[in-house]
Amino acid sequence: MFINIIDKHISLKPTEVADAEPLFDLVDANRDYLHPWMPWVDATATVQDEHNFIERMLTKQAKGEIFIATIVVDGEVAGMIDIHNISAINHRGEVGYWLGQDFVGKGVMTKSLERVEEIAFTELDLHKLSVGADVNNKNSRGVVERRQYHQDATLRENILVNEEYRDEVIYSLTVDEWSKRRDD
Amino acid sequence: MFINIIDKHISLKPTEVADAEPLFDLVDANRDYLHPWMPWVDATATVQDEHNFIERMLTKQAKGEIFIATIVVDGEVAGMIDIHNISAINHRGEVGYWLGQDFVGKGVMTKSLERVEEIAFTELDLHKLSVGADVNNKNSRGVVERRQYHQDATLRENILVNEEYRDEVIYSLTVDEWSKRRDD
Amino acid sequence: MFINIIDKHISLKPTEVADAEPLFDLVDANRDYLHPWMPWVDATATVQDEHNFIERMLTKQAKGEIFIATIVVDGEVAGMIDIHNISAINHRGEVGYWLGQDFVGKGVMTKSLERVEEIAFTELDLHKLSVGADVNNKNSRGVVERRQYHQDATLRENILVNEEYRDEVIYSLTVDEWSKRRDD
Amino acid sequence: MFINIIDKHISLKPTEVADAEPLFDLVDANRDYLHPWMPWVDATATVQDEHNFIERMLTKQAKGEIFIATIVVDGEVAGMIDIHNISAINHRGEVGYWLGQDFVGKGVMTKSLERVEEIAFTELDLHKLSVGADVNNKNSRGVVERRQYHQDATLRENILVNEEYRDEVIYSLTVDEWSKRRDD
Amino acid sequence: MFINIIDKHISLKPTEVADAEPLFDLVDANRDYLHPWMPWVDATATVQDEHNFIERMLTKQAKGEIFIATIVVDGEVAGMIDIHNISAINHRGEVGYWLGQDFVGKGVMTKSLERVEEIAFTELDLHKLSVGADVNNKNSRGVVERRQYHQDATLRENILVNEEYRDEVIYSLTVDEWSKRRDD
Amino acid sequence: MFINIIDKHISLKPTEVADAEPLFDLVDANRDYLHPWMPWVDATATVQDEHNFIERMLTKQAKGEIFIATIVVDGEVAGMIDIHNISAINHRGEVGYWLGQDFVGKGVMTKSLERVEEIAFTELDLHKLSVGADVNNKNSRGVVERRQYHQDATLRENILVNEEYRDEVIYSLTVDEWSKRRDD
């Protein structure tokens, strides 16, 4: 339908209700892989759960509260990337993302994040993007570090996953850092 | 952000709240041109009206009731195309479209409609698209005729524009006609 | 409660929540008869479904979007007639109707439609009424033909009933035709 | 549209949005007359206020919370009668009513109330109707007394009209009293 | 969290969602005791029912339609007291209350009601409080009689509990009576 | 009505709609003082704005999303303290607070925060409280520092006040730190 082509393998598409089935299948095939990091995995028990989630997100997007996209790799639904908690007052938002295990380790998320930065800073009028990652989530941290985000903080015991409180590392990138880097 | 490239000049993009300003400017610059055919022109008096319209449409799109896109020509917002009254029971929808006057006569809408047909029949699982046009609206009728729609009917006194009841011609294209034509 | 008496046997009453039970019983006793033409039959599985349907319809009627009435024959609930998709902009609406099989063939619907026309053109300020009927639904087409509606069109493959796309014939009656006929 | 004929002059009709204009005109012509008894008179400043009131009431009626009717005398809108605070648990409701001054003193309200009793006890499945009247409102009290309601109580300082707390007399009629009287 | 201390044993606290569990447990342990007087006992089948009830009540309280408090005795949740049907127009409300059986006969409710009167007349700007009690409910009537409410009326067959219509006694206290008594 | 007494001068009360007027008066008298730090000051232009804000907050509180209290000093409304962005999944929330200038410098907020910690950790089942403060807001930072919060991070350019992006310092206190300190 619509697309944002990143390279010959990777693209983003606007998440739509019709994505419920492939996204649910992807979550379902990756329960063990995603479970340690994603608190929402257990709550996604049926295609209808995913459908309802997408409908809720698109309704929020209609009000400008979030931005959400489906990541497609070689024609297959591979994961999601979003900007949530968009503050219209403070011009910032928090990026979230996940991939199915088969798509990890190929630069897919780093390139997807790069593209979302461009959208955030040139189209959504944001001043800063933040990313929070479980301190032990190497994959997730690797993505933002490759994108050279500034490591701002470790927020202690900030996320509860599998009945354990974990520290969360907060990274950020401002529009000025982002423009400067592009000019170089 | 996202795009559906039609040719090197023309593309579709998912309508978003940020389009309110360029769309309003386009309507505002084309009031005299659009007024004879479009009953909504007078109700679009401010950017906020357009903003509210888009937010309402995106909320409907989140539920799968409509599909809406902004037409872009050489980087400029040129008009809109949508599928409304999508019937999930009967797998059909009605296409609506309009262009600013500067973009008329260059095949923009014919190509946009062609692309929307592809989206409707391969992604939205529709069986038939209909288009209704004021019997005297040559531009609008020309578009569907160039796309070889079947002329189904003239519905008498079906639309009220500028205090006059006008006949509306109904055209349609089924998924079977569409596929057959592509196979030829 | 309220009534619109048509003749000594037939009357219309405003549909109300208390009609849920007799209407459900009527649908339930006529499943085989209604099923070939009415896509909603299967979705009406319990009295509560009918109750919810009526509550939704009355809420729409409170906003002027529809008109709905229960048809009563010799004190028994016999069917329904409504005007839906009322367009306040274009001053038109679409009439729908159904009867239990025992009440068919006695002129009940023809007289009910005649009365609804009067309501539409003298009280609801409509300019045109349309009726769509499955091309093979002789009962339904007979009603509008006896009321001398103009046959406007056959819309191809317009309704999906029992997994088959069927053509729909569209009839209409304008306020001018209706008044002229009454003057004769 | 629909009617409940009481005698050759008086009838009830289901209140509908289209009644907003004649009802507003009636209130507007009777401000001085209604003001001493009706706390809502000042809040009914425009036709739109009346329209909004009716839409709110019809939405409540769709849920079975109230019953509302317009009183018509010789083809003219003359007033309203309703049952509000309908308790589905306790099977009771409170009757409210008002007439334009020109229609007072002719038995219109007494006959209208009689008809509403019949609706309440035979169709709405109520067990008791109550009426509350300002202790000094002779017209209002006369209506229920002619209908032989039982005077249950005087509730002290129960209504605030024109910055003065007034006593309210409560009358009631049970379904058993009502049936017995009809049998006599 | 917050408290309104009545004496060294008894206090009121703002009802909150976290009260759902202790309140449900109290209802559950007192089903036989409460059932003869409280129509809502059967509908409170699970903690979630109580949770939903509290959430609905707090939403109404946010709009000023009710006031609700949990009664605590020696640190244990003992019952509830509320003012419902608050009329902003007439400056009155109706008090409701219930206690678990273990807490009855110790003056808990009489003192709680006294405190609620103070809140109603000094903070909620009410002019009159009413209490309705099943004519046979000696405990409930004892509370208002000890608080010297004026007995206004017996409303015949006003409440339906366990399939029997019962008379309800209405008591009231005006702000003037309340102030005068405090001055004495 | 309800109270949480902190010392003989200071107490918290549940914010209610009736606080709209004194809270608005306080904001109005402190516009210059609050403006440099509080982005919402300009949007609080009338008592009705404050009323709407409170109603929105109480509706959120009914769902357990926030906790909000009015600070009272010697019987006068002095400010507010709240916990917002309560995460039921991660058991944390963010504390916000403000005082009128006359009440600053007397330990009011430090004691209020201490009391809110107790509510958060013993009643709201939270695991961690965070406080964010403009890096230059000495008053605000002083409060958390006196309460010995851990300084977790400085989030760069995180708040936009008066058209300038400012850094925000994030402090936090976990339930374990809080309990340990009380045991000492």
Short mmCIF file of C-alpha atoms in Angstrom, two decimals, chain E residues 1-4 12-14 16-18 55 58-59 61-64 67-69 119 123-124, chain F residues 1-4 12-14 16-18 55 58-59 61-64 67-69 119 123-124:
data_model
loop_
_atom_site.label_atom_id
_atom_site.label_comp_id
_atom_site.label_asym_id
_atom_site.label_seq_id
_atom_site.Cartn_x
_atom_site.Cartn_y
_atom_site.Cartn_z
CA MET E 1 -4.34 7.80 52.73
CA PHE E 2 -6.99 10.33 53.69
CA ILE E 3 -9.23 10.09 56.64
CA ASN E 4 -12.05 11.77 58.44
CA LEU E 12 -14.45 7.60 57.10
CA LYS E 13 -12.08 7.35 54.15
CA PRO E 14 -12.57 8.30 50.49
CA GLU E 16 -10.91 4.12 46.22
CA VAL E 17 -10.36 1.27 43.77
CA ALA E 18 -8.05 -0.41 46.28
CA GLU E 55 -14.79 2.93 39.37
CA LEU E 58 -15.69 7.63 41.44
CA THR E 59 -16.34 8.74 37.88
CA GLN E 61 -18.07 11.72 42.02
CA ALA E 62 -15.59 13.45 39.67
CA LYS E 63 -18.63 15.21 38.14
CA GLY E 64 -20.12 16.09 41.54
CA PHE E 67 -20.32 11.57 47.42
CA ILE E 68 -19.06 8.20 48.62
CA ALA E 69 -17.01 7.07 51.61
CA ILE E 119 -19.86 17.41 55.01
CA GLU E 123 -18.83 21.56 52.11
CA LEU E 124 -21.22 20.24 49.45
CA MET F 1 -14.14 16.52 54.29
CA PHE F 2 -11.21 14.12 54.36
CA ILE F 3 -7.77 14.94 55.50
CA ASN F 4 -4.30 13.58 55.91
CA LEU F 12 -3.29 17.03 52.44
CA LYS F 13 -6.87 16.70 51.24
CA PRO F 14 -8.31 14.76 48.31
CA GLU F 16 -12.26 17.77 44.59
CA VAL F 17 -14.22 19.90 42.14
CA ALA F 18 -14.98 22.36 44.92
CA GLU F 55 -12.66 16.77 36.69
CA LEU F 58 -10.45 12.76 39.16
CA THR F 59 -11.69 10.68 36.23
CA GLN F 61 -7.83 8.79 39.48
CA ALA F 62 -11.05 6.69 39.32
CA LYS F 63 -9.12 4.36 36.99
CA GLY F 64 -6.02 4.29 39.20
CA PHE F 67 -3.12 10.18 42.63
CA ILE F 68 -3.79 13.83 43.35
CA ALA F 69 -4.03 15.88 46.54
CA ILE F 119 0.92 6.63 50.56
CA GLU F 123 -1.16 1.95 49.88
CA LEU F 124 -0.63 2.31 46.13
#
